[in-house]
Tab-separated table of C-alpha atoms in Angstrom:
chain	number	residue	atom	x	y	z
A	1	MET	CA	49.275	120.123	102.977
A	2	LYS	CA	45.670	121.098	103.673
A	3	ILE	CA	43.657	121.170	106.876
A	4	ILE	CA	39.910	120.509	106.714
A	5	VAL	CA	37.971	121.633	109.800
A	6	PRO	CA	34.306	120.562	110.070
A	7	MET	CA	32.657	122.832	112.642
A	8	ALA	CA	29.069	123.275	111.464
A	9	GLY	CA	27.273	122.920	114.803
A	10	ARG	CA	27.145	125.755	117.317
A	11	GLY	CA	27.466	123.342	120.251
A	12	SER	CA	24.255	122.685	122.150
A	13	ARG	CA	26.080	121.189	125.159
A	14	LEU	CA	27.884	124.490	125.761
A	15	ARG	CA	24.832	126.716	125.909
A	16	PRO	CA	24.234	129.533	126.800
A	17	HIS	CA	27.682	130.499	125.505
A	18	THR	CA	27.078	129.120	122.017
A	19	LEU	CA	23.814	130.985	121.528
A	20	THR	CA	25.814	134.026	120.387
A	21	ILE	CA	29.147	132.533	119.281
A	22	PRO	CA	29.966	129.135	117.745
A	23	LYS	CA	31.773	126.785	120.137
A	24	PRO	CA	35.016	126.610	118.086
A	25	LEU	CA	35.425	130.387	118.453
A	26	ILE	CA	35.158	130.403	122.254
A	27	PRO	CA	38.573	131.404	123.630
A	28	VAL	CA	40.612	128.996	125.744
A	29	ALA	CA	43.623	130.590	127.452
A	30	GLY	CA	42.993	133.730	125.429
A	31	LYS	CA	42.724	132.187	121.959
A	32	PRO	CA	39.749	130.634	120.097
A	33	ILE	CA	39.586	126.823	120.263
A	34	VAL	CA	39.789	126.419	116.478
A	35	HIS	CA	42.736	128.816	116.293
A	36	ARG	CA	44.686	126.777	118.845
A	37	LEU	CA	43.714	123.554	117.090
A	38	VAL	CA	45.021	124.506	113.653
A	39	GLU	CA	48.165	126.051	115.157
A	40	ASP	CA	48.926	122.884	117.098
A	41	ILE	CA	48.307	120.681	114.051
A	42	ALA	CA	50.520	122.897	111.891
A	43	GLY	CA	53.239	122.640	114.544
A	44	VAL	CA	53.073	118.841	114.629
A	45	LEU	CA	53.067	118.479	110.851
A	46	ASN	CA	56.045	120.807	110.431
A	47	GLN	CA	54.986	121.314	106.811
A	48	GLU	CA	53.791	124.290	104.836
A	49	ILE	CA	50.020	124.622	105.068
A	50	GLU	CA	48.561	125.464	101.679
A	51	GLU	CA	44.891	125.797	102.624
A	52	ILE	CA	42.623	125.611	105.668
A	53	ALA	CA	39.014	124.836	104.783
A	54	PHE	CA	36.333	125.460	107.405
A	55	VAL	CA	32.919	123.795	107.165
A	56	ILE	CA	30.389	125.944	109.029
A	57	HIS	CA	26.674	126.660	109.197
A	58	GLU	CA	25.643	129.587	107.039
A	59	SER	CA	24.013	131.225	110.075
A	60	PHE	CA	27.425	131.824	111.675
A	61	GLY	CA	27.579	135.067	109.695
A	62	LYS	CA	30.172	137.061	107.808
A	63	LYS	CA	32.082	138.229	110.893
A	64	VAL	CA	32.794	134.617	111.875
A	65	GLU	CA	33.833	133.815	108.305
A	66	GLU	CA	36.224	136.775	108.281
A	67	ASP	CA	37.742	135.649	111.596
A	68	LEU	CA	38.303	132.128	110.257
A	69	ILE	CA	39.917	133.412	107.061
A	70	ALA	CA	42.206	135.548	109.228
A	71	ILE	CA	43.234	132.473	111.266
A	72	ALA	CA	44.272	130.708	108.046
A	73	GLN	CA	46.119	133.731	106.727
A	74	LYS	CA	48.049	134.089	109.983
A	75	LEU	CA	49.449	130.615	109.303
A	76	GLY	CA	50.342	131.595	105.742
A	77	ALA	CA	47.500	129.563	104.234
A	78	LYS	CA	44.525	130.230	102.030
A	79	GLY	CA	41.270	130.215	103.988
A	80	THR	CA	38.172	128.666	102.425
A	81	ILE	CA	34.611	128.593	103.771
A	82	TYR	CA	32.099	125.827	103.044
A	83	TYR	CA	28.598	125.357	104.418
A	84	GLN	CA	26.860	122.398	106.013
A	85	ASN	CA	23.362	123.621	106.832
A	86	GLU	CA	21.962	120.232	107.835
A	87	ALA	CA	23.451	118.066	110.585
A	88	LEU	CA	23.928	114.955	108.437
A	89	GLY	CA	27.095	113.623	110.026
A	90	THR	CA	30.867	113.728	109.802
A	91	GLY	CA	31.082	112.139	106.366
A	92	HIS	CA	28.574	114.602	104.950
A	93	ALA	CA	30.422	117.551	106.553
A	94	ILE	CA	33.689	116.521	104.915
A	95	MET	CA	31.993	116.164	101.537
A	96	CYS	CA	30.668	119.719	101.843
A	97	ALA	CA	34.328	120.713	101.331
A	98	GLN	CA	34.799	118.381	98.355
A	99	ASP	CA	36.362	121.056	96.151
A	100	SER	CA	39.303	121.096	98.584
A	101	LEU	CA	39.610	117.322	98.957
A	102	SER	CA	42.780	116.578	97.016
A	103	GLY	CA	46.376	115.827	97.942
A	104	PRO	CA	47.729	115.377	101.486
A	105	ALA	CA	45.366	116.675	104.152
A	106	VAL	CA	44.495	116.589	107.825
A	107	ILE	CA	40.846	116.475	108.883
A	108	ALA	CA	40.241	117.773	112.409
A	109	TYR	CA	37.003	118.321	114.299
A	110	ALA	CA	36.966	121.674	116.008
A	111	ASP	CA	35.890	120.791	119.555
A	112	THR	CA	39.150	119.290	120.737
A	113	LEU	CA	42.664	120.449	121.541
A	114	ILE	CA	45.892	118.435	121.552
A	115	ARG	CA	49.482	118.511	122.667
A	116	ALA	CA	51.675	116.269	120.552
A	117	ASN	CA	55.228	115.797	119.373
A	118	PHE	CA	55.834	113.033	116.849
A	119	ASP	CA	56.984	112.471	113.281
A	120	LEU	CA	54.121	111.981	110.846
A	121	ASP	CA	54.342	108.663	108.963
A	122	THR	CA	53.869	109.945	105.414
A	123	ASN	CA	54.433	106.455	104.003
A	124	ALA	CA	51.067	105.341	105.357
A	125	ASP	CA	47.894	105.997	103.435
A	126	SER	CA	46.397	107.456	106.595
A	127	VAL	CA	47.196	108.283	110.208
A	128	ILE	CA	44.418	108.250	112.785
A	129	TRP	CA	45.363	110.141	115.917
A	130	VAL	CA	44.532	108.371	119.158
A	131	LYS	CA	44.950	108.749	122.923
A	132	GLN	CA	45.185	106.028	125.543
A	133	VAL	CA	42.123	106.235	127.811
A	134	ASP	CA	40.944	104.599	131.030
A	135	GLN	CA	37.386	103.826	129.844
A	136	PRO	CA	37.628	102.724	126.199
A	137	GLU	CA	34.029	101.488	126.231
A	138	ALA	CA	32.944	105.141	126.119
A	139	PHE	CA	34.839	105.907	122.899
A	140	GLY	CA	35.497	104.753	119.393
A	141	VAL	CA	38.780	102.806	119.478
A	142	VAL	CA	41.274	101.331	117.017
A	143	ASN	CA	42.300	97.683	116.815
A	144	LEU	CA	45.960	97.132	115.880
A	145	ASN	CA	47.788	94.174	114.386
A	146	GLU	CA	51.298	93.033	115.337
A	147	ALA	CA	52.791	95.494	112.846
A	148	ASN	CA	51.126	98.385	114.722
A	149	GLU	CA	48.753	99.007	111.836
A	150	ILE	CA	45.085	99.831	112.308
A	151	ILE	CA	42.910	96.993	111.064
A	152	GLU	CA	39.577	97.924	112.614
A	153	LEU	CA	37.543	100.804	114.048
A	154	VAL	CA	35.179	99.816	116.847
A	155	GLU	CA	32.604	102.217	118.255
A	156	LYS	CA	32.120	102.000	122.051
A	157	PRO	CA	33.148	98.336	122.388
A	158	LYS	CA	31.276	96.320	125.017
A	159	GLU	CA	34.233	93.941	125.278
A	160	PHE	CA	37.851	95.115	125.400
A	161	VAL	CA	39.392	95.713	121.972
A	162	SER	CA	41.980	98.379	122.766
A	163	ASP	CA	42.402	101.433	124.975
A	164	LEU	CA	43.410	103.762	122.116
A	165	ALA	CA	40.531	106.160	121.529
A	166	VAL	CA	40.015	107.994	118.239
A	167	ILE	CA	40.179	111.730	118.983
A	168	GLY	CA	38.796	113.068	115.705
A	169	ILE	CA	41.962	114.079	113.840
A	170	TYR	CA	43.055	112.222	110.704
A	171	TYR	CA	45.830	112.485	108.097
A	172	PHE	CA	45.354	111.230	104.529
A	173	LYS	CA	48.236	110.994	102.064
A	174	ASP	CA	45.683	111.703	99.331
A	175	VAL	CA	42.368	112.837	100.730
A	176	ALA	CA	40.792	112.390	97.286
A	177	VAL	CA	40.696	108.655	98.044
A	178	LEU	CA	38.542	109.314	101.101
A	179	LYS	CA	36.430	111.670	99.013
A	180	ASN	CA	35.697	108.897	96.509
A	181	GLU	CA	34.748	106.452	99.266
A	182	LEU	CA	32.512	108.994	101.008
A	183	GLN	CA	30.792	109.700	97.706
A	184	LEU	CA	29.895	106.001	97.594
A	185	VAL	CA	28.597	106.294	101.162
A	186	LEU	CA	26.318	109.146	100.094
A	187	ASP	CA	25.270	107.523	96.822
A	188	ASN	CA	24.362	104.261	98.553
A	189	ASN	CA	22.727	106.010	101.496
A	190	ILE	CA	24.927	104.224	104.052
A	191	ILE	CA	23.739	105.679	107.348
A	192	HIS	CA	24.671	104.927	110.966
A	193	GLY	CA	23.033	106.744	113.844
A	194	GLY	CA	20.936	108.665	111.350
A	195	GLU	CA	24.029	110.240	109.766
A	196	TYR	CA	26.716	109.725	107.116
A	197	GLN	CA	29.906	108.829	108.990
A	198	ILE	CA	33.592	109.253	108.096
A	199	ASN	CA	34.201	105.751	109.509
A	200	ASP	CA	32.249	104.152	106.672
A	201	GLY	CA	34.587	105.752	104.149
A	202	ILE	CA	37.622	104.706	106.176
A	203	LYS	CA	36.395	101.106	106.489
A	204	GLN	CA	36.047	100.906	102.710
A	205	MET	CA	39.638	102.132	102.345
A	206	MET	CA	40.821	99.488	104.813
A	207	ALA	CA	38.912	96.797	102.919
A	208	LYS	CA	40.934	97.739	99.825
A	209	GLY	CA	44.194	97.146	101.668
A	210	MET	CA	45.234	100.704	102.413
A	211	LYS	CA	47.677	101.190	105.279
A	212	PHE	CA	46.391	102.979	108.397
A	213	VAL	CA	48.644	103.658	111.389
A	214	PRO	CA	48.057	105.348	114.761
A	215	GLY	CA	49.552	108.672	115.755
A	216	GLU	CA	49.419	109.016	119.526
A	217	VAL	CA	49.072	112.441	121.137
A	218	ASP	CA	50.466	113.381	124.533
A	219	GLU	CA	47.377	115.289	125.638
A	220	TRP	CA	43.793	115.342	124.406
A	221	MET	CA	41.486	118.037	125.756
A	222	ASP	CA	37.764	118.214	125.118
A	223	CYS	CA	35.661	121.366	124.852
A	224	GLY	CA	32.281	119.668	124.721
A	225	ASN	CA	30.522	121.253	127.691
A	226	LYS	CA	31.073	123.938	130.305
A	227	ASP	CA	32.893	121.861	132.925
A	228	VAL	CA	35.346	120.187	130.542
A	229	THR	CA	35.981	123.500	128.734
A	230	VAL	CA	36.908	125.156	132.035
A	231	GLU	CA	39.149	122.163	132.805
A	232	THR	CA	40.736	122.394	129.352
A	233	ASN	CA	41.378	126.096	129.922
A	234	SER	CA	43.208	125.227	133.166
A	235	ARG	CA	45.295	122.511	131.523
A	236	MET	CA	46.191	124.707	128.565
A	237	LEU	CA	47.301	127.529	130.872
A	238	GLY	CA	49.624	125.078	132.610
A	239	PHE	CA	51.133	123.930	129.302
A	240	LEU	CA	51.641	127.498	128.090
A	241	GLN	CA	53.318	128.442	131.359
A	242	GLU	CA	55.673	125.457	130.971
A	243	ASP	CA	56.424	126.669	127.441
A	244	GLY	CA	57.497	130.027	128.859
A	245	GLU	CA	54.752	132.051	127.176
A	246	ASN	CA	53.970	135.492	128.581
A	247	LEU	CA	50.306	135.199	129.574
A	248	VAL	CA	49.825	138.570	131.290
A	249	SER	CA	49.366	141.667	129.122
A	250	ASN	CA	51.523	144.709	129.752
A	251	LEU	CA	48.379	146.760	129.211
A	252	ALA	CA	46.606	145.296	132.239
A	253	VAL	CA	46.223	147.425	135.399
A	254	PHE	CA	46.453	145.971	138.925
A	255	GLU	CA	45.489	147.851	142.086
A	256	ASN	CA	45.948	146.070	145.409
A	257	SER	CA	45.485	142.755	143.615
A	258	THR	CA	47.244	139.405	143.391
A	259	ILE	CA	47.638	137.016	140.446
A	260	ILE	CA	48.321	133.347	141.234
A	261	PRO	CA	49.716	131.708	138.067
A	262	PRO	CA	49.014	130.261	135.660
A	263	CYS	CA	46.591	132.904	134.423
A	264	TYR	CA	45.865	134.560	131.110
A	265	ILE	CA	45.227	138.293	131.565
A	266	GLY	CA	44.234	140.157	128.389
A	267	ASP	CA	44.698	143.755	127.273
A	268	ASP	CA	43.045	146.561	129.282
A	269	VAL	CA	42.036	144.266	132.147
A	270	ILE	CA	41.616	146.151	135.446
A	271	LEU	CA	41.903	144.320	138.779
A	272	MET	CA	41.009	146.159	141.984
A	273	ASN	CA	41.211	144.610	145.473
A	274	SER	CA	41.042	141.135	143.955
A	275	THR	CA	42.821	137.796	143.834
A	276	VAL	CA	42.834	135.964	140.514
A	277	GLY	CA	44.135	132.432	139.963
A	278	PRO	CA	45.253	129.849	139.634
A	279	ASN	CA	43.908	128.659	136.273
A	280	VAL	CA	41.954	131.748	135.229
A	281	SER	CA	41.568	133.380	131.819
A	282	LEU	CA	40.361	136.997	131.722
A	283	GLY	CA	39.722	138.311	128.197
A	284	ASP	CA	40.440	141.836	126.969
A	285	GLY	CA	38.647	144.674	128.717
A	286	CYS	CA	37.511	142.807	131.842
A	287	HIS	CA	37.073	144.783	135.073
A	288	VAL	CA	37.249	142.835	138.352
A	289	GLN	CA	36.626	144.461	141.742
A	290	ASN	CA	36.546	143.086	145.291
A	291	SER	CA	36.557	139.511	144.019
A	292	THR	CA	38.307	136.169	144.182
A	293	ILE	CA	38.392	134.070	141.006
A	294	LYS	CA	40.006	130.684	140.428
A	295	ASN	CA	39.672	127.825	137.910
A	296	SER	CA	37.502	129.945	135.617
A	297	LEU	CA	37.167	131.116	132.026
A	298	VAL	CA	35.974	134.697	131.554
A	299	GLN	CA	35.634	136.134	128.065
A	300	THR	CA	35.922	139.797	127.012
A	301	ASN	CA	34.588	143.058	128.476
A	302	VAL	CA	33.068	141.411	131.544
A	303	ARG	CA	32.301	143.338	134.758
A	304	ILE	CA	32.729	141.330	137.972
A	305	LYS	CA	32.476	142.625	141.527
A	306	ASN	CA	31.865	141.230	145.009
A	307	ALA	CA	32.305	137.716	143.643
A	308	ASN	CA	33.865	134.471	144.804
A	309	LEU	CA	34.092	132.365	141.662
A	310	ASP	CA	35.353	128.826	141.160
A	311	ASN	CA	34.743	126.641	138.064
A	312	ALA	CA	32.915	129.541	136.432
A	313	MET	CA	32.463	130.349	132.747
A	314	ILE	CA	31.258	133.833	131.789
A	315	GLY	CA	30.510	135.137	128.300
A	316	ASN	CA	31.366	138.435	126.612
A	317	TYR	CA	29.995	141.749	127.943
A	318	ALA	CA	28.368	140.057	130.943
A	319	SER	CA	27.965	141.754	134.303
A	320	PHE	CA	28.131	139.787	137.553
A	321	ASP	CA	27.655	141.008	141.109
A	322	GLY	CA	26.888	138.492	143.806
A	323	ASN	CA	27.830	135.514	145.872
A	324	PHE	CA	27.250	132.705	143.349
A	325	THR	CA	30.282	130.486	142.704
A	326	ASN	CA	29.934	127.678	140.139
A	327	ILE	CA	28.217	129.602	137.369
A	328	SER	CA	27.848	129.582	133.607
A	329	ILE	CA	26.356	132.719	132.060
A	330	GLY	CA	26.386	133.721	128.422
A	331	ASP	CA	27.111	136.904	126.494
A	332	TYR	CA	25.455	140.139	127.665
A	333	SER	CA	23.937	138.462	130.756
A	334	VAL	CA	23.450	140.612	133.867
A	335	LEU	CA	23.381	139.174	137.415
A	336	GLU	CA	23.387	142.040	139.915
């Protein structure tokens, strides 16, 4: 089994945080989004992962590439890096990894997290993972027949088709078939919304009678912008606490401070005269003094004092001193 992870864009909706680090590498509950994603997929598949291929922009740099390779190796897989230097769509991004497009594979876009527990239908030609939503008109949805097979993909339907939204994770029994169809999309310059789309390859597979079935996830969490990323951090902390994970480092130091779970507290965190939680992640090396923090995501080596934070997101090596609450400041920012 292979996992293909298109993640070429830095994430303009999550600026300023993505000015210095690509969105998929921003930590949620103490672990990068893409790391959690591939771990969760590997757990659902319950199969040996042979290769994880990441499609990135060349500007991400060698350090990011090394981190991604390490994520793959931690799961016992080969890590491969491909480049998509122009934003030409999902279909184009997948084809940038064409040397890895053979055999069974999962394709997963790296700005989403899931919680799922189901048996993968390996008899189908493809599984498209979906989640029941309240406002299907805002999403791409699947249309099912009486045999619970997917017969149509509909983007943001104006009239009700189904309430099962496509979340951006797909399984293909032989991803080379998709590769061949996407090559036809590129060769024939089939463009929607100014881009080459994976859906056009999938629709061609459906037209040839291939069997597509839905795989429904229990939870689908977005990391598209600051507010939903903070919310996703809170939800993930709750799930990890339910799983019994130890979220507080033994190397953290607390002085006259209180932690209200669930919270992730990284190595070498120092809390002085502070209350942290619920739903807070503090990355390694953070120092917090005379502050109250809740429902917030704070990355590494941040200095916070005299603060009352709620729904905040703070980047690495930032320094914050003040009475602001709902804030979003990027790496190395100073507010004093």
